[in-house]
Amino acid sequence: MSRKSFFLIVFLILGSVCFSQSADFITEMIEAETVSYEDVGYLCAVNLGLVSDSSSTQDALIALDKAGVISMPKEPTANISYSALANMCMKTWKIKGGLLYRITKANRYAFREFQSRVLIGTTVDPYSTVTGIQVLNLITQCMEIAGEIN
């Protein structure tokens, strides 16, 4: 076995132990029919390094609120809509929107920005709920825009 292969195996074993909770969370997200503000907040806060993988979803939302990324939603366990998801993503990955988004920071204009970038389909209702796969797909696209993924 080459030295490179050995280090790759050691890295994979350590990585699976260190990130087992986030892997479980991602697995749950893939299977989820609906996703809450807390769930999306957790993914955003972990990505920003505001909380660790082992933090709760509630702690993640509190950290995002304290950091000024988002305001604490009135109902954190409520299902998130496409427009709210778009706004959380815009703020988390610092995606510059159009003029009206920059002025208002409103969900409506974040949603419209994502539609204009073809990240969300033009026939999607901004108030419809989002599945786990759709959340992960949109977050991955935001990470690509922000340059975190090549």
C-alpha atoms as a printed R data frame, in Angstrom:
    type eleno elety resid chain resno       x      y       z
1   ATOM     1    CA   MET     A     1   0.000  0.000   0.000
2   ATOM     2    CA   SER     A     2   1.391  3.373  -0.961
3   ATOM     3    CA   ARG     A     3   1.871  6.184   1.483
4   ATOM     4    CA   LYS     A     4  -0.762  8.253  -0.301
5   ATOM     5    CA   SER     A     5  -3.356  5.473  -0.005
6   ATOM     6    CA   PHE     A     6  -2.569  5.011   3.678
7   ATOM     7    CA   PHE     A     7  -3.132  8.711   4.453
8   ATOM     8    CA   LEU     A     8  -6.339  8.706   2.406
9   ATOM     9    CA   ILE     A     9  -7.720  5.781   4.410
10  ATOM    10    CA   VAL     A    10  -6.720  7.379   7.740
11  ATOM    11    CA   PHE     A    11  -8.325 10.671   6.667
12  ATOM    12    CA   LEU     A    12 -11.564  8.945   5.661
13  ATOM    13    CA   ILE     A    13 -11.775  7.039   8.963
14  ATOM    14    CA   LEU     A    14 -11.117 10.169  11.038
15  ATOM    15    CA   GLY     A    15 -13.506 12.189   8.902
16  ATOM    16    CA   SER     A    16 -16.312  9.700   9.318
17  ATOM    17    CA   VAL     A    17 -15.891  9.705  13.103
18  ATOM    18    CA   CYS     A    18 -15.643 13.504  13.363
19  ATOM    19    CA   PHE     A    19 -18.558 14.255  11.075
20  ATOM    20    CA   SER     A    20 -20.934 11.436  11.935
21  ATOM    21    CA   GLN     A    21 -23.583 13.746  13.372
22  ATOM    22    CA   SER     A    22 -23.581 16.013  10.337
23  ATOM    23    CA   ALA     A    23 -23.751 12.946   8.089
24  ATOM    24    CA   ASP     A    24 -26.790 11.725  10.022
25  ATOM    25    CA   PHE     A    25 -28.343 15.174   9.721
26  ATOM    26    CA   ILE     A    26 -27.730 15.239   5.954
27  ATOM    27    CA   THR     A    27 -29.261 11.767   5.621
28  ATOM    28    CA   GLU     A    28 -32.360 12.979   7.478
29  ATOM    29    CA   MET     A    29 -32.499 16.050   5.232
30  ATOM    30    CA   ILE     A    30 -32.381 13.930   2.077
31  ATOM    31    CA   GLU     A    31 -35.400 11.966   3.267
32  ATOM    32    CA   ALA     A    32 -37.359 14.978   4.611
33  ATOM    33    CA   GLU     A    33 -40.585 15.998   2.885
34  ATOM    34    CA   THR     A    34 -40.515 19.370   4.675
35  ATOM    35    CA   VAL     A    35 -37.712 21.357   6.279
36  ATOM    36    CA   SER     A    36 -37.895 23.847   9.150
37  ATOM    37    CA   TYR     A    37 -36.133 27.168   9.689
38  ATOM    38    CA   GLU     A    38 -34.061 25.434  12.372
39  ATOM    39    CA   ASP     A    39 -32.824 22.805   9.942
40  ATOM    40    CA   VAL     A    40 -31.697 25.378   7.377
41  ATOM    41    CA   GLY     A    41 -30.263 27.551  10.147
42  ATOM    42    CA   TYR     A    42 -28.149 24.623  11.329
43  ATOM    43    CA   LEU     A    43 -26.666 24.106   7.863
44  ATOM    44    CA   CYS     A    44 -25.976 27.829   7.483
45  ATOM    45    CA   ALA     A    45 -24.436 28.235  10.949
46  ATOM    46    CA   VAL     A    46 -22.195 25.177  10.548
47  ATOM    47    CA   ASN     A    47 -21.049 26.458   7.149
48  ATOM    48    CA   LEU     A    48 -20.191 29.857   8.634
49  ATOM    49    CA   GLY     A    49 -18.363 28.220  11.542
50  ATOM    50    CA   LEU     A    50 -20.688 29.788  14.108
51  ATOM    51    CA   VAL     A    51 -21.508 26.429  15.716
52  ATOM    52    CA   SER     A    52 -20.006 22.961  15.698
53  ATOM    53    CA   ASP     A    53 -21.535 19.887  14.065
54  ATOM    54    CA   SER     A    54 -22.682 18.690  17.484
55  ATOM    55    CA   SER     A    55 -24.743 21.832  18.230
56  ATOM    56    CA   SER     A    56 -28.512 21.782  18.249
57  ATOM    57    CA   THR     A    57 -30.617 23.396  15.548
58  ATOM    58    CA   GLN     A    58 -31.920 25.904  18.113
59  ATOM    59    CA   ASP     A    59 -28.348 26.880  19.090
60  ATOM    60    CA   ALA     A    60 -27.558 27.367  15.414
61  ATOM    61    CA   LEU     A    61 -30.439 29.806  14.941
62  ATOM    62    CA   ILE     A    62 -29.406 31.726  18.052
63  ATOM    63    CA   ALA     A    63 -25.830 31.947  16.733
64  ATOM    64    CA   LEU     A    64 -27.053 33.241  13.355
65  ATOM    65    CA   ASP     A    65 -29.191 35.838  15.129
66  ATOM    66    CA   LYS     A    66 -26.310 36.975  17.372
67  ATOM    67    CA   ALA     A    67 -23.968 37.210  14.360
68  ATOM    68    CA   GLY     A    68 -26.527 39.395  12.585
69  ATOM    69    CA   VAL     A    69 -26.915 37.019   9.655
70  ATOM    70    CA   ILE     A    70 -30.658 36.534  10.151
71  ATOM    71    CA   SER     A    71 -33.296 37.547  12.665
72  ATOM    72    CA   MET     A    72 -34.750 34.808  14.814
73  ATOM    73    CA   PRO     A    73 -37.954 33.576  13.132
74  ATOM    74    CA   LYS     A    74 -41.197 33.761  15.116
75  ATOM    75    CA   GLU     A    75 -41.762 30.021  14.670
76  ATOM    76    CA   PRO     A    76 -38.366 28.291  14.276
77  ATOM    77    CA   THR     A    77 -39.914 24.850  13.868
78  ATOM    78    CA   ALA     A    78 -42.286 25.981  11.090
79  ATOM    79    CA   ASN     A    79 -41.698 24.740   7.561
80  ATOM    80    CA   ILE     A    80 -39.516 27.082   5.540
81  ATOM    81    CA   SER     A    81 -40.757 28.501   2.246
82  ATOM    82    CA   TYR     A    82 -38.742 28.985  -0.923
83  ATOM    83    CA   SER     A    83 -38.614 32.757  -0.432
84  ATOM    84    CA   ALA     A    84 -37.373 32.501   3.176
85  ATOM    85    CA   LEU     A    85 -34.827 29.868   2.145
86  ATOM    86    CA   ALA     A    86 -33.555 32.090  -0.662
87  ATOM    87    CA   ASN     A    87 -33.124 34.984   1.756
88  ATOM    88    CA   MET     A    88 -31.249 32.856   4.311
89  ATOM    89    CA   CYS     A    89 -28.950 31.615   1.554
90  ATOM    90    CA   MET     A    90 -28.358 35.129   0.193
91  ATOM    91    CA   LYS     A    91 -27.344 36.341   3.650
92  ATOM    92    CA   THR     A    92 -25.280 33.278   4.586
93  ATOM    93    CA   TRP     A    93 -23.205 33.175   1.409
94  ATOM    94    CA   LYS     A    94 -23.222 36.975   0.930
95  ATOM    95    CA   ILE     A    95 -24.694 36.754  -2.551
96  ATOM    96    CA   LYS     A    96 -25.251 40.190  -3.995
97  ATOM    97    CA   GLY     A    97 -28.727 40.640  -5.343
98  ATOM    98    CA   GLY     A    98 -30.389 43.228  -7.484
99  ATOM    99    CA   LEU     A    99 -31.059 46.799  -6.434
100 ATOM   100    CA   LEU     A   100 -34.341 46.105  -4.651
101 ATOM   101    CA   TYR     A   101 -32.819 43.215  -2.701
102 ATOM   102    CA   ARG     A   102 -29.868 45.356  -1.617
103 ATOM   103    CA   ILE     A   103 -32.246 48.081  -0.438
104 ATOM   104    CA   THR     A   104 -34.843 45.926   1.312
105 ATOM   105    CA   LYS     A   105 -33.183 42.524   2.030
106 ATOM   106    CA   ALA     A   106 -36.717 41.127   1.596
107 ATOM   107    CA   ASN     A   107 -37.529 37.468   0.987
108 ATOM   108    CA   ARG     A   108 -39.437 38.414  -2.159
109 ATOM   109    CA   TYR     A   109 -36.405 39.916  -3.862
110 ATOM   110    CA   ALA     A   110 -34.083 37.126  -2.724
111 ATOM   111    CA   PHE     A   111 -36.509 34.657  -4.302
112 ATOM   112    CA   ARG     A   112 -36.658 36.694  -7.522
113 ATOM   113    CA   GLU     A   113 -32.851 36.876  -7.599
114 ATOM   114    CA   PHE     A   114 -32.633 33.092  -7.385
115 ATOM   115    CA   GLN     A   115 -35.191 32.761 -10.155
116 ATOM   116    CA   SER     A   116 -33.209 35.134 -12.363
117 ATOM   117    CA   ARG     A   117 -30.073 33.050 -11.720
118 ATOM   118    CA   VAL     A   118 -32.104 29.924 -12.606
119 ATOM   119    CA   LEU     A   119 -31.501 28.426  -9.160
120 ATOM   120    CA   ILE     A   120 -35.263 28.219  -8.612
121 ATOM   121    CA   GLY     A   121 -37.717 27.508 -11.417
122 ATOM   122    CA   THR     A   122 -39.934 30.281 -12.744
123 ATOM   123    CA   THR     A   123 -43.112 28.309 -11.988
124 ATOM   124    CA   VAL     A   124 -42.277 27.734  -8.305
125 ATOM   125    CA   ASP     A   125 -44.569 29.369  -5.747
126 ATOM   126    CA   PRO     A   126 -42.459 31.482  -3.335
127 ATOM   127    CA   TYR     A   127 -44.589 30.354  -0.373
128 ATOM   128    CA   SER     A   128 -44.478 26.640  -1.113
129 ATOM   129    CA   THR     A   129 -42.602 24.421   1.302
130 ATOM   130    CA   VAL     A   130 -39.257 22.944   0.383
131 ATOM   131    CA   THR     A   131 -38.100 19.324   0.619
132 ATOM   132    CA   GLY     A   132 -34.754 18.305   2.076
133 ATOM   133    CA   ILE     A   133 -33.294 17.464  -1.349
134 ATOM   134    CA   GLN     A   134 -34.318 20.876  -2.680
135 ATOM   135    CA   VAL     A   135 -32.673 22.614   0.302
136 ATOM   136    CA   LEU     A   136 -29.426 20.695  -0.119
137 ATOM   137    CA   ASN     A   137 -29.441 21.341  -3.865
138 ATOM   138    CA   LEU     A   138 -29.947 25.089  -3.394
139 ATOM   139    CA   ILE     A   139 -27.308 25.301  -0.672
140 ATOM   140    CA   THR     A   140 -24.825 23.473  -2.899
141 ATOM   141    CA   GLN     A   141 -25.510 25.945  -5.695
142 ATOM   142    CA   CYS     A   142 -24.991 28.861  -3.283
143 ATOM   143    CA   MET     A   143 -21.679 27.393  -2.183
144 ATOM   144    CA   GLU     A   144 -20.639 27.183  -5.838
145 ATOM   145    CA   ILE     A   145 -21.576 30.845  -6.367
146 ATOM   146    CA   ALA     A   146 -19.613 31.835  -3.261
147 ATOM   147    CA   GLY     A   147 -16.594 29.899  -4.539
148 ATOM   148    CA   GLU     A   148 -16.575 27.307  -1.775
149 ATOM   149    CA   ILE     A   149 -17.015 24.480  -4.284
150 ATOM   150    CA   ASN     A   150 -15.257 24.351  -7.634
